[in-house]
PDB file of C-alpha atoms in Angstrom:
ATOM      1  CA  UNK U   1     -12.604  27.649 212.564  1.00  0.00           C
ATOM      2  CA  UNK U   2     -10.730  30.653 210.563  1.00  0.00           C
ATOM      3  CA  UNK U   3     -13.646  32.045 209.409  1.00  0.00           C
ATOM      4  CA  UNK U   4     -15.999  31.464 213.105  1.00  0.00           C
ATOM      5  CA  UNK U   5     -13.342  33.363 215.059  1.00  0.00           C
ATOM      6  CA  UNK U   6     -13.170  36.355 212.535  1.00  0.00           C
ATOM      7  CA  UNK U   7     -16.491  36.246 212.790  1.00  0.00           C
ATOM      8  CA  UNK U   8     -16.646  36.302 216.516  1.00  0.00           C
ATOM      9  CA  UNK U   9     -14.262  38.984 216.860  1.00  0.00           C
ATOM     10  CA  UNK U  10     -16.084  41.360 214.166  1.00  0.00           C
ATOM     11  CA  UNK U  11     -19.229  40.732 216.799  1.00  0.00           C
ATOM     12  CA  UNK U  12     -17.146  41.184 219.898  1.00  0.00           C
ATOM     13  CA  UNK U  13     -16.109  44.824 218.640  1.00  0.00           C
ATOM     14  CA  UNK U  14     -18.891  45.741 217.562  1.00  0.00           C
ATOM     15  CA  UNK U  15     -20.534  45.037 220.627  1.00  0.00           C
ATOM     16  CA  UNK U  16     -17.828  46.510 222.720  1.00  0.00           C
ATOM     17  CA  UNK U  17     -18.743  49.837 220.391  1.00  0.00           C
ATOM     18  CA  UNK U  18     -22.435  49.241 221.290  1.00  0.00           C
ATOM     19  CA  UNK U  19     -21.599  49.095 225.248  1.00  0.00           C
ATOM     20  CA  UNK U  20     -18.552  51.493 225.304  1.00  0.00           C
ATOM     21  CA  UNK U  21     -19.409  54.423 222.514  1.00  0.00           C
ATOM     22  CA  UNK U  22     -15.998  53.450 220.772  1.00  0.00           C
ATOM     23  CA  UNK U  23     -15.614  54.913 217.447  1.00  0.00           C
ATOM     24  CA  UNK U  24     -14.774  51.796 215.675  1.00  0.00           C
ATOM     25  CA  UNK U  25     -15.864  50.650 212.057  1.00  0.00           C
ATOM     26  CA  UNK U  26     -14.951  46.507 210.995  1.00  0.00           C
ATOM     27  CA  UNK U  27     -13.568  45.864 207.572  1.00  0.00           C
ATOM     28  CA  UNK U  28     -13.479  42.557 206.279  1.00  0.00           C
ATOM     29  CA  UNK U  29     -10.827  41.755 204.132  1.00  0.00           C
ATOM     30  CA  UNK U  30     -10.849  39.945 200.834  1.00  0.00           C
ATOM     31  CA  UNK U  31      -7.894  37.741 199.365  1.00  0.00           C
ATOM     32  CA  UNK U  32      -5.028  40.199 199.554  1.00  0.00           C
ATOM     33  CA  UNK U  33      -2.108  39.482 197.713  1.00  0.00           C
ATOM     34  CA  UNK U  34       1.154  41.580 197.197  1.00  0.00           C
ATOM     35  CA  UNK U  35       4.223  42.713 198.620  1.00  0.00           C
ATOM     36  CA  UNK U  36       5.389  42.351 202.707  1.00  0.00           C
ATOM     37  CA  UNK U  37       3.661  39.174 202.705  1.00  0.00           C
ATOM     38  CA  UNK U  38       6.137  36.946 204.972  1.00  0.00           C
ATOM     39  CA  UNK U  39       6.110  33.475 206.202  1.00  0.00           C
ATOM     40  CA  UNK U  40       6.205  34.434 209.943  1.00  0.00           C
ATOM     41  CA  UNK U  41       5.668  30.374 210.968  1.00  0.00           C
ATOM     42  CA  UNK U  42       2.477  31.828 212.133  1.00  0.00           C
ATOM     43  CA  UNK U  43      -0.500  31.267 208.969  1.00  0.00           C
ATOM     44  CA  UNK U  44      -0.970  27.913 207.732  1.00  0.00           C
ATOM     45  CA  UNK U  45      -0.881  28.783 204.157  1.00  0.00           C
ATOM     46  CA  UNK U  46       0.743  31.449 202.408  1.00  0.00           C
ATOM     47  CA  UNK U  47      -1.146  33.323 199.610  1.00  0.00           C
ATOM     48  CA  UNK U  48      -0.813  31.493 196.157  1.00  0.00           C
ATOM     49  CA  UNK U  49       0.811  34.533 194.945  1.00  0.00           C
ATOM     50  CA  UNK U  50       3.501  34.658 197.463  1.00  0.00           C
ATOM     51  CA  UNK U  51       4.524  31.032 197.399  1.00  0.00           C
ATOM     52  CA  UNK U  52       5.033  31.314 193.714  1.00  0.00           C
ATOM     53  CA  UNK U  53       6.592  34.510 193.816  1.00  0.00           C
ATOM     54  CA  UNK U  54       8.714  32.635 195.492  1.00  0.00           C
ATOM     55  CA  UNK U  55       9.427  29.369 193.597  1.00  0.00           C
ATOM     56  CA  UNK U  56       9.950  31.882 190.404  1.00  0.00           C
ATOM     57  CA  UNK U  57      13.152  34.084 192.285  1.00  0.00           C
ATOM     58  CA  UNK U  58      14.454  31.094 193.007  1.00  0.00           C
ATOM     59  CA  UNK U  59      14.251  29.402 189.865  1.00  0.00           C
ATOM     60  CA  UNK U  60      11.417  26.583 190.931  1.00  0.00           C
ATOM     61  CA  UNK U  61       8.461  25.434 188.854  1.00  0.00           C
ATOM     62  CA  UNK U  62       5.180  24.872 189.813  1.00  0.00           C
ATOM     63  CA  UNK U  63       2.564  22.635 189.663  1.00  0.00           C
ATOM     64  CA  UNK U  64      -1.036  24.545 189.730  1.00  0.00           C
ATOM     65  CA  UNK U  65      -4.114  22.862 190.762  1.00  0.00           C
ATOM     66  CA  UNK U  66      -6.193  21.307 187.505  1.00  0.00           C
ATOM     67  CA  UNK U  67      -8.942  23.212 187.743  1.00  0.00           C
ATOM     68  CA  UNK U  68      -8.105  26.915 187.976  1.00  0.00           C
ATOM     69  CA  UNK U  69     -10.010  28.206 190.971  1.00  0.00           C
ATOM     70  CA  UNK U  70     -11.783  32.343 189.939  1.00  0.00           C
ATOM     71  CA  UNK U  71     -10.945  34.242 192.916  1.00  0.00           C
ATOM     72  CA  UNK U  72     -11.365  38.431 193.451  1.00  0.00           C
ATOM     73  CA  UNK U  73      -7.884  38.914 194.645  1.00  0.00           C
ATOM     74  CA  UNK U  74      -7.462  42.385 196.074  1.00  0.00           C
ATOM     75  CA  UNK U  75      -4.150  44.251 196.089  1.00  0.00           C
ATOM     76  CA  UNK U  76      -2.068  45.247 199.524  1.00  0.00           C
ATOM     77  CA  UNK U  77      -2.120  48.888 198.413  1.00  0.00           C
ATOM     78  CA  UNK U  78      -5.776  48.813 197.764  1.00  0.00           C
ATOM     79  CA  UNK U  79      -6.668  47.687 200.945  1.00  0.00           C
ATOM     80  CA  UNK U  80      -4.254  50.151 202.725  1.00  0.00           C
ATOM     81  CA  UNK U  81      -5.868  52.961 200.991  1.00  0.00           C
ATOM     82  CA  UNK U  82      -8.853  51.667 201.818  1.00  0.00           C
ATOM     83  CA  UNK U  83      -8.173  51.681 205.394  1.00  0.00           C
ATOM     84  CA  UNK U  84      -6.654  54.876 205.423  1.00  0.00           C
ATOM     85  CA  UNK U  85      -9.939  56.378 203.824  1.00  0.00           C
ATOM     86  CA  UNK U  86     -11.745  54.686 206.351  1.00  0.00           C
ATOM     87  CA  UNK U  87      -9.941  56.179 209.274  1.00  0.00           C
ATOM     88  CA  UNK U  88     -10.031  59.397 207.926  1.00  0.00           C
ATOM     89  CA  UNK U  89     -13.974  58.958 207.409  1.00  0.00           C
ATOM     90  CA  UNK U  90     -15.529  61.611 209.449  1.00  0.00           C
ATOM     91  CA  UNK U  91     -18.850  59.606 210.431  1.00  0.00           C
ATOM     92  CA  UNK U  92     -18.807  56.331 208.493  1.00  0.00           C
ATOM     93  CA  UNK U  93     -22.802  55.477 207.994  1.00  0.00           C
ATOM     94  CA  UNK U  94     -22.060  52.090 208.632  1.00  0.00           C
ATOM     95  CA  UNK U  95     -20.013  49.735 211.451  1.00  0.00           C
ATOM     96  CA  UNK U  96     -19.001  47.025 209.046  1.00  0.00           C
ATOM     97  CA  UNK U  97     -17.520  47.465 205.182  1.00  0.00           C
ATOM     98  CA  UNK U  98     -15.730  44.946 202.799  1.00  0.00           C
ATOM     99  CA  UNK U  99     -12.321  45.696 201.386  1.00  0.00           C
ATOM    100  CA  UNK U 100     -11.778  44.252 198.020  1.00  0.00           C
ATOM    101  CA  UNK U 101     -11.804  44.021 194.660  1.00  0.00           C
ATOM    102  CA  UNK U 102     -13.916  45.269 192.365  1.00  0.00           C
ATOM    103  CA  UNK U 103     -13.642  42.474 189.877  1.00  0.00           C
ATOM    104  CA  UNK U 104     -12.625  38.483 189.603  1.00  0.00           C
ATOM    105  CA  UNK U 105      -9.305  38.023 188.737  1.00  0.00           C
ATOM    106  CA  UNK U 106      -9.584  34.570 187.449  1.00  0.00           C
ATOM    107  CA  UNK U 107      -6.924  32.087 187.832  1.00  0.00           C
ATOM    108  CA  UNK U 108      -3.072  31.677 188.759  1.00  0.00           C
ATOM    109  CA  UNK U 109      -1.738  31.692 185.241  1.00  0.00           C
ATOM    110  CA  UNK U 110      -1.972  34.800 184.358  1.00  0.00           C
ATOM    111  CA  UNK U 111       0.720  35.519 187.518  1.00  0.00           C
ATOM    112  CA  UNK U 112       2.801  33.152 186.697  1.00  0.00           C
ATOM    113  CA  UNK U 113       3.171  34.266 183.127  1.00  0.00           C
ATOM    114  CA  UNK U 114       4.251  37.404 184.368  1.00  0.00           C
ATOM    115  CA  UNK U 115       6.637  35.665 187.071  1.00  0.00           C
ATOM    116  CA  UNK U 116       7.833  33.970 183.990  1.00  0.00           C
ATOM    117  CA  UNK U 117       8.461  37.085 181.951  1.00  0.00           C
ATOM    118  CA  UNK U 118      10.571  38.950 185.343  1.00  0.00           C
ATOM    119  CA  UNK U 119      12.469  34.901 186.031  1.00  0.00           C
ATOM    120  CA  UNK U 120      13.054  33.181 183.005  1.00  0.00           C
ATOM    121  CA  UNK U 121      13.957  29.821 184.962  1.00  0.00           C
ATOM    122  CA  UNK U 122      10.844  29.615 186.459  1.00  0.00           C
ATOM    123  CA  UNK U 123       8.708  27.203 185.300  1.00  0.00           C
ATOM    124  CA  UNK U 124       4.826  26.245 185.437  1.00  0.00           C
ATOM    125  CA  UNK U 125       2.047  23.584 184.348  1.00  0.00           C
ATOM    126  CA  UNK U 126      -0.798  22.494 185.083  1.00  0.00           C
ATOM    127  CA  UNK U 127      -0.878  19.088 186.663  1.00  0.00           C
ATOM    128  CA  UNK U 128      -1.694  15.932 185.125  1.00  0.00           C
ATOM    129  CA  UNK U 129      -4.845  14.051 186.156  1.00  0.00           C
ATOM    130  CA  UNK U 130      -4.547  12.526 189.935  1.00  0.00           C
ATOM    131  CA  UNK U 131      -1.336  14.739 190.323  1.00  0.00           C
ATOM    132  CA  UNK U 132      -1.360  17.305 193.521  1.00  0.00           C
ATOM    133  CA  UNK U 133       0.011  20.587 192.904  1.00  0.00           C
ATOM    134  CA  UNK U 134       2.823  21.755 195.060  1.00  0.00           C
ATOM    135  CA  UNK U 135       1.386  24.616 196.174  1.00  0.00           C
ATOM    136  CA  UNK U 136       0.036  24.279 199.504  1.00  0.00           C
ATOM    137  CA  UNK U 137      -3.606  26.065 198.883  1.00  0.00           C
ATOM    138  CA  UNK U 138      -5.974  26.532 201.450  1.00  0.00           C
ATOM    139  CA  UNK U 139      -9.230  26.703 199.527  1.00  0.00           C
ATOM    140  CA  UNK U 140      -9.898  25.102 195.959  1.00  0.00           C
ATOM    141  CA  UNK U 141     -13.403  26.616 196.037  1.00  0.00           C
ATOM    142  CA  UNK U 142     -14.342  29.193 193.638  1.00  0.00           C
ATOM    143  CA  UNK U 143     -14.881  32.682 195.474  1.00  0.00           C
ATOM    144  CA  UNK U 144     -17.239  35.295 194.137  1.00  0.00           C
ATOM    145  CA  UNK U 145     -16.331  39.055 194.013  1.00  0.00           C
ATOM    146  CA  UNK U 146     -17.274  40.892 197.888  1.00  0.00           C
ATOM    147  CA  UNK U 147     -19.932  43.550 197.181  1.00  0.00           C
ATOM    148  CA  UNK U 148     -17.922  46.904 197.670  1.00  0.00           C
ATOM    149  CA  UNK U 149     -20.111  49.313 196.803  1.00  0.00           C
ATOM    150  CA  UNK U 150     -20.942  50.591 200.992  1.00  0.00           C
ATOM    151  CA  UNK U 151     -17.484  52.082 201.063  1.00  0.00           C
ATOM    152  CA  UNK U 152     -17.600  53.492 197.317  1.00  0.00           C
ATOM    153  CA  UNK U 153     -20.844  54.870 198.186  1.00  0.00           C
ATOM    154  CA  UNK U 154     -20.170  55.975 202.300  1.00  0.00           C
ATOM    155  CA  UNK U 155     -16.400  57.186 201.461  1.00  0.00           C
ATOM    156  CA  UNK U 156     -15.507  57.522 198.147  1.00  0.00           C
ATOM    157  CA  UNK U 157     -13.075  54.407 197.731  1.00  0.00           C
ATOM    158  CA  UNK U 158     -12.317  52.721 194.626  1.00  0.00           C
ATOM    159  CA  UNK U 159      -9.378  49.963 194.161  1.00  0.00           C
ATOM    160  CA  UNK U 160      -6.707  50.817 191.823  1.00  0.00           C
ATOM    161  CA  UNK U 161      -5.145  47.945 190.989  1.00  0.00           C
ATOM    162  CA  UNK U 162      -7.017  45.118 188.332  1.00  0.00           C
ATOM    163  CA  UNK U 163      -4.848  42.545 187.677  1.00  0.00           C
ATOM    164  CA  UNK U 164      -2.357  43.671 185.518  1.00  0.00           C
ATOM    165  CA  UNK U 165      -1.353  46.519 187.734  1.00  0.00           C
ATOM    166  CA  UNK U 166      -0.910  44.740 190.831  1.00  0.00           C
ATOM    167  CA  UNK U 167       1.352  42.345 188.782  1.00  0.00           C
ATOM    168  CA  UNK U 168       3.544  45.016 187.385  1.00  0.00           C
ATOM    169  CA  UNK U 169       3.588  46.389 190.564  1.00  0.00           C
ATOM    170  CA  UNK U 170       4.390  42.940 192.700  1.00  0.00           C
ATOM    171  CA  UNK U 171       7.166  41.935 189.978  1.00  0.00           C
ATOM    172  CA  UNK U 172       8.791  45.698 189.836  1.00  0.00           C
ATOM    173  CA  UNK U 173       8.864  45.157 194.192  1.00  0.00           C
ATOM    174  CA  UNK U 174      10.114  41.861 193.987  1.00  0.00           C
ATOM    175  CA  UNK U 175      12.926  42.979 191.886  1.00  0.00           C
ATOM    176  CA  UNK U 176      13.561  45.948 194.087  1.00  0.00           C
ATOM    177  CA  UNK U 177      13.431  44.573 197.141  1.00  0.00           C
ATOM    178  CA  UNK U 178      15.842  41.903 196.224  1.00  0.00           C
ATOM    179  CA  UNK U 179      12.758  39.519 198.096  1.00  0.00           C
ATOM    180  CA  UNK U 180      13.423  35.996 197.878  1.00  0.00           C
ATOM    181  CA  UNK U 181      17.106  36.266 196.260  1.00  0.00           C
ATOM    182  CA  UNK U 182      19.678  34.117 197.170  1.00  0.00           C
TER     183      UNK U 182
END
């Protein structure tokens, strides 16, 4: 249903630009991760990223899913940018662009070794055959990296953050912030 109503509502604005002349462009986003993220009661399922953040601050351990899912994370301050360089856009050539990253980040160890590193009593393994993780994760599917190129091409736009940097960046806000301390 997620997915059928975005859709839907991409359609419905589009077509409301058709009818009405609105200057209006669609982005779709890709899996965004980083900092702001909140559990609002609202969303089913926090990001993985969050919901470990959190576990690590407060001294938890996790249990990640057996098979490491290969997802193209993108970064909160990529996709800002992004839609700041699409407002800004003068005559975008197109009505729809995807807002994501340029690369697959692969799985969720790589995160929590660096949640590790910032909380030394956090704690994470991969669990044992027939054992559920206790992350609560939406989609175990492997994801493929959304083609970016129309807004590199139409406006110039290229992500900043890989990886690495968006986990230096999330661990330096989460220690800043004071996010998730007791």
């Amino acid at each position: 249903m997620y997915q059928i109503t975005k859709f839907a509502g991409e359609r419905t604005a589009l077509r409301m630009r058709e009818l009405h002349g609105l200057d209006l462009v669609c982005a779709r986003l890709g899996s965004v991760i980083g900092p702001w993220e909140r559990d609002t009661g609202v969303r089913d399922t926090l990001s993985t990223h969050f919901q470990l953040a959190r576990l690590a601050a407060r001294g938890g351990s996790a249990i990640l899913p057996q098979r490491e899912y290969r997802r193209d994370w993108v970064y909160c301050r990529d996709v800002a940018a992004a839609i700041v360089a699409l407002l800004d856009a003068k005559a975008p050539a197109h009505t729809l662009y995807n807002l994501g990253s340029d690369r697959e980040w692969g799985g969720l160890a790589p995160w929590c070794e660096r949640l590790q590193a910032t909380y030394p009593a956090f704690g994470y393994r991969v669990g044992a055959e027939g054992e559920r993780s206790n992350l609560a994760i939406s989609e175990l599917r492997d994801r493929g990296v959304m083609d970016i190129a129309r807004i590199g091409q139409d406006i110039g736009f290229k992500p900043r953050f890989g990886p690495a940097e968006a986990y230096d960046d999330y661990t330096r806000w989460l220690l800043e912030s004071g996010r998730f301390a007791a």
